[in-house]
Amino acid sequence: METELQRPLPTPMTPEAMPYWDGLREGKLMLPKCGDCDTPFFFPRIICPHCHSRNIGWMQASGKGTLYSFQIAYRALNPHFKIPPPYVLAMVELEEGPRIMSNLINIEADPAVVKIGMAVEVVYEKQTDEVTIPLFQPAS
Amino acid sequence: MKELSNSVAIVGVDESDEMGTLPHVSQLSLHLQAIHNAVTDAGLKVSDIDGIFTAGQHSPALLGEALGITPRYVDGTTVGGCSFIMMVGHAVAALHHGLCDVAVISHGESGRSGTGVTRNRDTSLSGQFEMPYGFGGAPTYFGMITNRHMYEYGTTLENWADVAVSTRAWAGLNPKAKFRDPITVQDVLDSPPLFYPFNLLNICLVTDAGGAVVLTRADRAKDCAKKPVYVRGAGEGTEHTLVTNMTDIPHSKATALSGNKAFEMAGVTHSDFDHIMLYDAFTSGPPMMLESLGFCKPGEGVTFFEDGKSTPGGTLPINTNGGGLSYTHSGMYGIFPIIEAVRQQRGECGDRQVPGAKLSLVNGMGGMLSAAGTIVLSHER
Ligand SMILES: [Zn+2]
């Protein structure tokens, strides 16, 4: 019997983002990176937003970053998101520069506890055979 | 655009017949009611319209078809709720160059009831990179910008509550506003927590509503029913769609760009304004917009609300219709601050009239400060 999914999963996964999703399945956080100006960016796309080159490669991120901003959700807006509130909606600034959205876990979902600027690290959570997502927790 | 300043006037404005919870009215009907009412306000006929501007799910072609007219100029720019404010600038250019003679900008949205609405949206980016974490809906994004503002500048939940209180005071003077009873800072702080840093009273209404604005060249405007309100300046800009790619949170590049262009075209500066309309989907929006527009230093936008400048009787009235927070907010709110600014410039606002209002600023955002439109309006040329 399949366990019920707790989160809405990406549909569709876009072709230009597949190295990101492939990396997550292997426990790696991959970022698109420009082959000309050497700058990593997010979201995955076929043109560099910094120098507009189409020479795009990929790099493995360290998985470390800081909490750039957050919200505490006291209710869910999406019926397919079934994790009971409160939970922490997180914007993480990765060590490499790009910011990504995620959840901050393994911390009390309380604005008096969660602090902007705190060091965070990635943890991988498998959803299905195809989809693993990056979550973050306070850095050890 | 400087030579286009004052070349076009807004001659008609109005809302749909009703606003609020309207399951018996389709989204298309909200458009058509608003257009008919605004054209009537101008002393014109539907058959006079030859330019249609609209954003959202219904194309300008559909509105033309539904009205039984064949517009010779259309614009369907859809970059969020500020699209209608941007379209004032687009209409000025089109009218000035004779691409059309009577332009209507129309909004209709069954935001609460979803009557006659298709809810399919492009989720290819958000679906991959935001929704798996519980994001979805503006309150889960705008709070990110807001919390970062609190971190950078030490702004507080009380500061945002001041905006709700000031705006509600204006709503109390507007018979068309949905919520009119006065509230206190404590009421806002005690309202149910939804998405920290937002409680219920920090977030706009969700209503069904329409609105429309009619424009024509200044020479023809003199023959219309009401006092013309001239478009002195207009500007726009866009920056991002995903908040993660907003470069300088909480400063909005799109807002700054739109304001600078509008002020330059109008030949005005901040201290010239005596009435301001800002897009208030959230209480933190107006202070941050004032900052990005250059009315004050970063972090100081809240002082306009804290010290009573913004409220009835204050020196710089802001959101005099009661705003998206208390008057109406269908989803893409941007048509409504234009309507209010025109009414203020005409002197039609009764109890909430800003005495002697001469220069109105209308600024709005699309998405999460992702796009912005600014216009400068005056009954004087
Ligand atoms: Zn590059």
Coordinates of C-alpha atoms and ligand atoms in Angstrom, one line a residue:
Chain A
M1 CA 0.0 0.0 0.0
E2 CA 1.3 3.4 -0.9
T3 CA 1.6 6.0 1.8
E4 CA -0.4 9.1 1.3
L5 CA 1.6 12.0 -0.1
Q6 CA 2.1 14.9 2.3
R7 CA 3.1 17.5 -0.2
P8 CA 2.0 18.7 -3.7
L9 CA 4.7 17.4 -6.1
P10 CA 6.1 19.2 -9.1
T11 CA 4.0 18.7 -12.2
P12 CA 5.5 19.1 -14.7
M13 CA 9.2 18.8 -14.0
T14 CA 10.6 20.9 -16.7
P15 CA 13.3 19.5 -19.0
E16 CA 15.8 22.3 -18.1
A17 CA 15.4 21.5 -14.4
M18 CA 16.1 17.7 -14.7
P19 CA 19.7 17.9 -13.5
Y20 CA 18.3 19.5 -10.3
W21 CA 15.8 16.8 -9.8
D22 CA 18.2 14.0 -10.8
G23 CA 20.8 15.4 -8.3
L24 CA 18.3 15.4 -5.4
R25 CA 17.6 11.7 -5.9
E26 CA 21.3 11.1 -5.4
G27 CA 21.5 13.3 -2.4
K28 CA 23.1 16.3 -4.2
L29 CA 21.9 19.9 -4.4
M30 CA 22.7 20.9 -7.9
L31 CA 22.7 24.5 -9.1
P32 CA 22.8 25.8 -12.7
K33 CA 25.9 27.8 -13.3
C34 CA 27.0 29.9 -16.2
G35 CA 30.0 28.6 -18.2
D36 CA 31.0 32.1 -19.3
C37 CA 30.6 34.3 -16.2
D38 CA 30.9 31.4 -13.7
T39 CA 27.9 32.6 -11.7
P40 CA 25.4 30.1 -10.2
F41 CA 21.7 31.0 -10.3
F42 CA 18.3 29.7 -9.6
F43 CA 15.7 28.7 -11.1
P44 CA 17.1 26.5 -13.8
R45 CA 16.8 28.1 -17.3
I46 CA 18.6 28.0 -20.6
I47 CA 20.1 31.5 -20.5
C48 CA 22.3 33.1 -17.8
P49 CA 20.4 36.0 -16.1
H50 CA 23.7 37.7 -15.4
C51 CA 25.5 37.8 -18.8
H52 CA 22.8 36.2 -21.0
S53 CA 25.1 33.5 -22.2
R54 CA 23.5 30.2 -23.3
N55 CA 26.6 28.2 -22.1
I56 CA 25.0 26.8 -19.0
G57 CA 26.4 24.0 -16.9
W58 CA 25.8 22.7 -13.3
M59 CA 27.6 22.6 -10.0
Q60 CA 27.1 20.8 -6.7
A61 CA 26.2 23.2 -3.9
S62 CA 27.5 22.7 -0.4
G63 CA 24.0 22.6 1.0
K64 CA 24.9 25.3 3.5
G65 CA 23.4 28.7 3.7
T66 CA 21.6 31.2 5.9
L67 CA 17.9 31.8 6.6
Y68 CA 17.2 34.9 4.5
S69 CA 13.6 35.3 5.6
F70 CA 10.8 33.2 6.8
Q71 CA 7.1 33.0 7.6
I72 CA 5.2 30.8 10.1
A73 CA 2.2 29.2 8.4
Y74 CA -0.7 28.6 10.9
R75 CA -2.8 27.1 8.2
A76 CA -2.3 25.5 4.7
L77 CA -3.6 27.2 1.6
N78 CA -3.1 24.2 -0.7
P79 CA -5.3 21.2 0.1
H80 CA -2.5 18.9 -1.2
F81 CA -0.2 20.2 1.5
K82 CA -1.1 17.9 4.4
I83 CA 1.7 18.6 7.0
P84 CA -0.2 20.0 10.0
P85 CA 0.6 23.6 10.8
P86 CA 2.3 25.5 12.2
Y87 CA 5.3 25.0 10.0
V88 CA 8.1 27.3 8.8
L89 CA 8.1 28.6 5.2
A90 CA 11.8 29.4 4.6
M91 CA 13.8 31.5 2.1
V92 CA 17.3 30.2 2.2
E93 CA 20.3 32.1 0.8
L94 CA 22.8 29.4 -0.3
E95 CA 26.5 29.9 0.4
E96 CA 26.9 30.0 -3.4
G97 CA 24.6 33.0 -3.7
P98 CA 21.2 31.9 -5.1
R99 CA 18.1 31.9 -2.9
I100 CA 15.6 29.1 -2.8
M101 CA 12.3 28.4 -1.0
S102 CA 12.0 25.5 1.3
N103 CA 10.9 24.6 4.8
L104 CA 13.0 24.9 8.0
I105 CA 12.5 21.7 10.0
N106 CA 13.8 20.3 13.3
I107 CA 13.0 23.6 15.0
E108 CA 10.0 25.0 16.9
A109 CA 7.7 26.9 14.4
D110 CA 7.7 30.0 16.6
P111 CA 8.9 33.5 15.5
A112 CA 10.6 33.9 18.9
V113 CA 12.8 30.9 18.0
V114 CA 13.4 31.1 14.3
K115 CA 15.8 33.9 13.5
I116 CA 16.7 35.5 10.1
G117 CA 20.4 35.1 9.5
M118 CA 20.7 31.7 11.3
A119 CA 23.0 29.1 9.7
V120 CA 21.1 26.3 8.0
E121 CA 22.0 23.1 6.2
V122 CA 20.2 20.9 3.7
V123 CA 18.5 17.6 4.5
Y124 CA 17.0 15.5 1.7
E125 CA 13.5 14.1 2.0
K126 CA 12.3 11.4 -0.5
Q127 CA 8.7 11.8 -1.6
T128 CA 8.5 9.2 -4.4
D129 CA 10.9 7.2 -6.5
E130 CA 11.1 10.3 -8.8
V131 CA 11.0 13.1 -6.4
T132 CA 13.3 14.0 -3.5
I133 CA 13.1 17.6 -2.2
P134 CA 15.7 19.7 -0.3
L135 CA 14.6 20.8 3.2
F136 CA 16.7 22.8 5.7
Q137 CA 17.5 22.5 9.4
P138 CA 19.6 24.6 11.8
A139 CA 23.3 23.9 11.0
S140 CA 25.0 21.4 13.2
Chain B
M1 CA 6.8 60.7 -22.7
K2 CA 7.3 64.2 -21.4
E3 CA 5.5 65.8 -24.3
L4 CA 2.5 63.5 -23.7
S5 CA 2.0 64.9 -20.2
N6 CA -1.6 66.3 -19.9
S7 CA -2.4 65.3 -23.4
V8 CA -5.0 62.7 -22.2
A9 CA -7.7 62.9 -19.5
I10 CA -9.6 60.3 -17.6
V11 CA -13.3 61.2 -18.2
G12 CA -15.2 58.3 -16.8
V13 CA -14.8 56.0 -13.8
D14 CA -17.1 53.6 -11.9
E15 CA -17.3 50.2 -10.2
S16 CA -19.6 47.3 -11.0
D17 CA -23.3 47.7 -9.9
E18 CA -22.4 45.9 -6.6
M19 CA -19.2 44.6 -5.0
G20 CA -18.8 42.0 -2.3
T21 CA -20.0 38.4 -2.4
L22 CA -21.8 38.0 -5.7
P23 CA -22.3 34.4 -6.7
H24 CA -25.1 35.5 -9.0
V25 CA -22.8 37.7 -11.2
S26 CA -20.3 36.2 -13.6
Q27 CA -16.8 37.6 -13.9
L28 CA -17.7 38.8 -17.5
S29 CA -20.7 40.6 -16.2
L30 CA -18.6 42.4 -13.6
H31 CA -16.5 43.8 -16.5
L32 CA -19.6 44.8 -18.6
Q33 CA -21.3 46.5 -15.6
A34 CA -18.2 48.5 -14.9
I35 CA -17.6 49.5 -18.5
H36 CA -21.3 50.5 -19.0
N37 CA -21.3 52.5 -15.7
A38 CA -17.9 54.3 -16.5
V39 CA -18.9 55.2 -20.0
T40 CA -22.2 56.6 -18.7
D41 CA -20.2 58.6 -16.0
A42 CA -18.3 60.1 -18.9
G43 CA -21.4 61.1 -20.8
L44 CA -20.3 58.8 -23.6
K45 CA -21.8 55.6 -25.3
V46 CA -20.4 52.1 -25.5
S47 CA -20.3 52.6 -29.3
D48 CA -17.8 55.4 -28.7
I49 CA -15.2 53.0 -27.4
D50 CA -12.5 52.0 -29.9
G51 CA -9.7 51.0 -27.6
I52 CA -10.0 48.1 -25.0
F53 CA -7.4 47.5 -22.3
T54 CA -7.9 44.7 -19.8
A55 CA -5.8 42.2 -17.7
G56 CA -6.7 38.8 -16.3
Q57 CA -8.6 35.9 -17.7
H58 CA -10.8 37.6 -20.2
S59 CA -9.1 39.0 -23.3
P60 CA -9.8 42.4 -24.8
A61 CA -11.2 40.6 -27.8
L62 CA -13.8 38.9 -25.6
L63 CA -14.8 42.2 -24.0
G64 CA -15.2 43.8 -27.5
E65 CA -17.3 40.8 -28.7
A66 CA -19.5 41.0 -25.5
L67 CA -20.0 44.7 -25.9
G68 CA -20.8 44.3 -29.7
I69 CA -18.0 46.6 -30.8
T70 CA -14.9 46.2 -32.9
P71 CA -12.0 48.0 -31.2
R72 CA -9.2 49.1 -33.4
Y73 CA -6.7 49.0 -30.5
V74 CA -6.3 46.4 -27.8
D75 CA -3.9 45.8 -24.9
G76 CA -3.9 42.7 -22.7
T77 CA -0.9 43.3 -20.5
T78 CA -1.2 41.0 -17.6
V79 CA 1.5 41.4 -15.0
G80 CA -0.6 41.3 -11.9
G81 CA -2.9 43.8 -10.2
C82 CA -1.0 46.9 -11.3
S83 CA -1.6 46.1 -15.0
F84 CA -4.5 48.6 -15.0
I85 CA -2.3 51.4 -13.7
M86 CA 0.3 50.6 -16.4
M87 CA -2.5 50.6 -19.0
V88 CA -3.2 54.3 -18.2
G89 CA 0.3 55.0 -19.6
H90 CA -0.3 52.7 -22.5
A91 CA -3.6 54.4 -23.3
V92 CA -2.0 57.8 -23.2
A93 CA 0.4 56.8 -25.9
A94 CA -2.2 55.1 -28.0
L95 CA -4.6 58.0 -27.7
H96 CA -1.9 60.6 -28.3
H97 CA -0.9 58.9 -31.5
G98 CA -4.4 58.4 -32.7
L99 CA -4.4 54.7 -32.5
C100 CA -7.8 55.0 -30.7
D101 CA -10.0 57.9 -29.7
V102 CA -11.9 56.6 -26.6
A103 CA -10.0 54.0 -24.5
V104 CA -11.6 51.9 -21.7
I105 CA -9.5 50.0 -19.1
S106 CA -11.6 47.3 -17.6
H107 CA -11.4 45.0 -14.6
G108 CA -13.8 42.3 -13.6
E109 CA -13.0 39.5 -11.1
S110 CA -15.1 37.0 -9.3
G111 CA -12.4 36.6 -6.8
R112 CA -14.6 35.4 -3.9
S113 CA -17.3 33.4 -5.6
G114 CA -15.4 32.2 -8.7
T115 CA -18.5 32.6 -10.9
G116 CA -17.6 32.2 -14.6
V117 CA -14.0 31.7 -13.7
T118 CA -11.4 29.1 -15.0
R119 CA -8.8 28.6 -12.3
N120 CA -6.1 27.1 -14.4
R121 CA -2.7 28.8 -13.8
D122 CA 0.8 28.3 -15.1
T123 CA 2.5 26.5 -12.2
S124 CA 5.6 25.2 -13.9
L125 CA 8.1 27.2 -11.8
S126 CA 6.1 27.6 -8.6
G127 CA 5.0 24.0 -8.8
Q128 CA 8.5 22.8 -8.8
F129 CA 10.3 25.2 -6.5
E130 CA 7.7 26.6 -4.1
M131 CA 4.5 24.6 -3.8
P132 CA 6.1 21.4 -2.4
Y133 CA 6.9 23.5 0.7
G134 CA 3.4 24.8 1.4
F135 CA 3.7 28.0 -0.6
G136 CA 0.7 29.1 -2.6
G137 CA -1.3 32.4 -2.4
A138 CA 0.1 35.9 -1.9
P139 CA 0.1 35.7 2.0
T140 CA 2.8 33.1 1.9
Y141 CA 5.1 35.2 -0.2
F142 CA 4.6 38.9 0.8
G143 CA 5.3 38.0 4.4
M144 CA 8.9 37.0 3.3
I145 CA 9.5 40.5 2.1
T146 CA 7.8 42.0 5.2
N147 CA 9.8 39.9 7.7
R148 CA 13.0 40.9 5.9
H149 CA 12.0 44.5 6.3
M150 CA 11.5 43.9 10.0
Y151 CA 15.0 42.4 10.2
E152 CA 16.7 45.2 8.3
Y153 CA 14.9 48.1 9.8
G154 CA 13.5 47.0 13.1
T155 CA 9.9 47.6 12.0
T156 CA 7.3 45.9 14.2
L157 CA 3.9 44.2 14.0
E158 CA 2.5 47.4 15.6
N159 CA 3.8 49.4 12.6
W160 CA 1.9 47.3 10.1
A161 CA -1.2 47.5 12.3
D162 CA -1.1 51.3 12.1
V163 CA -1.7 50.9 8.4
A164 CA -4.8 48.8 8.9
V165 CA -6.2 51.3 11.4
S166 CA -5.6 54.3 9.2
T167 CA -7.1 52.6 6.2
R168 CA -10.2 51.5 8.2
A169 CA -10.7 55.0 9.3
W170 CA -11.0 56.1 5.7
A171 CA -13.3 53.1 4.9
G172 CA -15.7 54.4 7.6
L173 CA -16.2 57.5 5.4
N174 CA -16.8 55.5 2.2
P175 CA -20.4 54.1 1.8
K176 CA -19.1 51.6 -0.7
A177 CA -16.5 50.1 1.6
K178 CA -17.1 46.6 2.9
F179 CA -15.8 47.0 6.4
R180 CA -16.5 50.3 8.0
D181 CA -16.3 49.9 11.8
P182 CA -13.2 51.5 13.4
I183 CA -10.4 49.2 14.6
T184 CA -7.5 49.6 16.9
V185 CA -3.9 48.4 16.8
Q186 CA -4.8 45.9 19.5
D187 CA -7.6 44.5 17.3
V188 CA -5.1 43.9 14.5
L189 CA -2.6 42.2 16.9
D190 CA -5.4 40.1 18.4
S191 CA -6.9 39.0 15.1
P192 CA -6.3 35.3 14.1
P193 CA -2.7 34.6 13.1
L194 CA -2.5 33.2 9.5
F195 CA 1.0 33.5 8.1
Y196 CA 3.4 35.3 10.5
P197 CA 4.0 38.2 10.4
F198 CA 0.4 38.6 9.1
N199 CA -2.8 38.2 11.2
L200 CA -6.1 38.3 9.5
L201 CA -6.4 42.1 9.7
N202 CA -3.1 42.6 7.9
I203 CA -4.5 41.0 4.8
C204 CA -6.9 42.4 2.2
L205 CA -10.5 41.4 1.6
V206 CA -11.5 38.9 -1.0
T207 CA -14.4 40.1 -3.0
D208 CA -16.2 40.0 -6.4
A209 CA -15.9 43.3 -8.1
G210 CA -15.4 45.2 -11.3
G211 CA -14.1 48.6 -12.2
A212 CA -13.5 50.6 -15.4
V213 CA -11.8 53.8 -16.4
V214 CA -12.5 55.8 -19.7
L215 CA -9.9 58.0 -21.3
T216 CA -9.8 60.4 -24.2
R217 CA -7.6 63.1 -25.6
A218 CA -7.7 66.4 -23.7
D219 CA -9.4 68.3 -26.5
R220 CA -12.3 65.9 -26.6
A221 CA -12.4 65.6 -22.8
K222 CA -13.9 69.1 -22.5
D223 CA -17.1 67.8 -24.1
C224 CA -17.6 65.0 -21.6
A225 CA -20.0 65.0 -18.7
K226 CA -17.5 65.4 -15.8
K227 CA -14.5 67.5 -15.0
P228 CA -11.5 66.0 -16.8
V229 CA -8.7 64.6 -14.7
Y230 CA -5.4 64.8 -16.6
V231 CA -2.8 62.2 -16.8
R232 CA 0.3 64.2 -16.0
G233 CA 2.7 61.3 -15.7
A234 CA 2.9 57.5 -16.1
G235 CA 5.6 54.9 -15.6
E236 CA 6.0 51.2 -15.2
G237 CA 8.6 48.5 -14.6
T238 CA 9.0 44.8 -13.8
E239 CA 11.6 42.9 -11.9
H240 CA 10.8 39.3 -11.1
T241 CA 8.0 36.8 -10.6
L242 CA 9.5 34.6 -7.9
V243 CA 10.3 36.4 -4.7
T244 CA 13.6 34.6 -4.4
N245 CA 14.7 36.6 -7.4
M246 CA 13.8 40.0 -6.0
T247 CA 17.3 41.3 -5.8
D248 CA 17.3 43.9 -3.1
I249 CA 14.5 42.8 -0.7
P250 CA 12.6 44.8 0.6
H251 CA 13.5 47.5 -1.9
S252 CA 11.4 47.2 -5.1
K253 CA 13.3 48.1 -8.3
A254 CA 10.1 47.9 -10.3
T255 CA 8.4 50.4 -8.0
A256 CA 11.3 52.8 -8.0
L257 CA 11.6 52.6 -11.8
S258 CA 7.8 53.2 -12.3
G259 CA 7.8 56.2 -9.9
N260 CA 10.9 57.9 -11.4
K261 CA 9.5 57.7 -14.9
A262 CA 6.1 59.0 -13.8
F263 CA 7.5 61.9 -11.7
E264 CA 9.8 62.9 -14.6
M265 CA 7.1 62.9 -17.1
A266 CA 4.8 64.9 -14.9
G267 CA 7.6 67.3 -13.8
V268 CA 6.7 66.9 -10.1
T269 CA 8.5 65.9 -7.0
H270 CA 7.4 64.0 -3.8
S271 CA 6.4 67.1 -1.8
D272 CA 3.9 68.2 -4.6
F273 CA 1.4 65.4 -3.8
D274 CA -1.6 66.0 -1.6
H275 CA -3.2 62.7 -2.0
I276 CA -1.8 59.2 -2.4
M277 CA -3.2 55.8 -3.4
L278 CA -1.1 52.7 -2.8
Y279 CA -1.9 49.1 -3.5
D280 CA -2.6 47.6 -0.1
A281 CA -3.0 43.8 -0.5
F282 CA -1.1 43.7 2.8
T283 CA -0.5 46.3 5.5
S284 CA 3.2 46.3 4.9
G285 CA 2.8 47.2 1.3
P286 CA 2.1 51.0 1.4
P287 CA 5.1 51.8 3.7
M288 CA 7.5 49.8 1.6
M289 CA 6.1 51.4 -1.6
L290 CA 6.6 54.9 -0.1
E291 CA 10.2 53.9 0.5
S292 CA 10.9 52.5 -3.0
L293 CA 9.2 55.5 -4.5
G294 CA 11.6 57.8 -2.6
F295 CA 9.2 59.5 -0.3
C296 CA 11.4 58.7 2.7
K297 CA 14.5 56.7 3.6
P298 CA 14.4 52.9 3.7
G299 CA 12.6 51.8 6.9
E300 CA 10.8 55.1 7.5
G301 CA 7.6 54.4 5.4
V302 CA 5.8 53.4 8.6
T303 CA 6.1 56.9 10.0
F304 CA 3.5 58.2 7.6
F305 CA 0.9 55.9 9.3
E306 CA 2.4 56.1 12.8
D307 CA 2.1 59.9 13.2
G308 CA -1.3 60.3 11.6
K309 CA -0.3 61.9 8.3
S310 CA -2.1 59.3 6.3
T311 CA -5.5 59.3 8.2
P312 CA -8.6 61.5 7.8
G313 CA -7.6 65.0 8.7
G314 CA -3.9 64.2 8.2
T315 CA -1.4 66.2 6.0
L316 CA -0.9 63.4 3.4
P317 CA -4.1 61.3 3.0
I318 CA -3.3 57.8 1.9
N319 CA -5.8 55.2 0.6
T320 CA -8.9 57.3 1.0
N321 CA -11.3 54.7 -0.4
G322 CA -10.5 52.3 2.5
G323 CA -8.2 50.3 0.3
G324 CA -7.9 46.7 -0.4
L325 CA -7.8 46.2 3.3
S326 CA -11.3 47.5 4.0
Y327 CA -13.1 48.7 0.8
T328 CA -12.8 46.0 -1.8
H329 CA -10.2 43.6 -3.2
S330 CA -11.2 41.3 -6.0
G331 CA -7.7 40.0 -6.7
M332 CA -6.3 42.4 -9.2
Y333 CA -7.0 45.6 -7.3
G334 CA -5.3 48.2 -9.4
I335 CA -8.3 49.7 -11.1
F336 CA -9.8 50.8 -7.8
P337 CA -7.1 53.3 -6.7
I338 CA -7.3 55.0 -10.1
I339 CA -11.1 55.4 -9.7
E340 CA -10.6 56.9 -6.2
A341 CA -7.9 59.3 -7.3
V342 CA -10.2 60.5 -10.1
R343 CA -13.1 61.0 -7.7
Q344 CA -10.8 62.9 -5.3
Q345 CA -9.6 65.2 -8.2
R346 CA -13.2 65.9 -9.2
G347 CA -14.1 66.7 -5.6
E348 CA -16.8 64.0 -5.5
C349 CA -15.8 62.2 -2.3
G350 CA -18.2 63.7 0.2
D351 CA -17.1 62.9 3.8
R352 CA -13.8 61.6 2.7
Q353 CA -13.0 64.4 0.3
V354 CA -9.4 65.6 0.6
P355 CA -10.0 69.4 0.7
G356 CA -8.6 71.1 -2.4
A357 CA -6.9 67.9 -3.7
K358 CA -4.7 69.0 -6.7
L359 CA -2.3 66.2 -7.3
S360 CA -2.8 62.5 -6.8
L361 CA -0.3 59.7 -6.9
V362 CA -1.4 56.2 -7.8
N363 CA 1.1 53.4 -7.4
G364 CA 0.4 49.7 -7.5
M365 CA 2.2 46.4 -7.5
G366 CA 1.8 43.3 -9.5
G367 CA 2.6 40.0 -7.9
M368 CA 4.9 40.5 -4.9
L369 CA 6.3 43.9 -5.8
S370 CA 7.3 42.0 -9.0
A371 CA 5.8 44.7 -11.3
A372 CA 4.7 48.2 -10.7
G373 CA 2.8 51.0 -12.3
T374 CA 2.7 54.7 -11.2
I375 CA 0.5 57.5 -12.5
V376 CA 0.2 61.2 -11.6
L377 CA -3.3 62.7 -11.9
S378 CA -4.6 66.2 -11.5
H379 CA -7.7 68.2 -12.4
E380 CA -5.3 71.1 -13.3
R381 CA -3.1 71.0 -16.4
Ligands
ZN1 ZN 26.7 34.3 -17.2

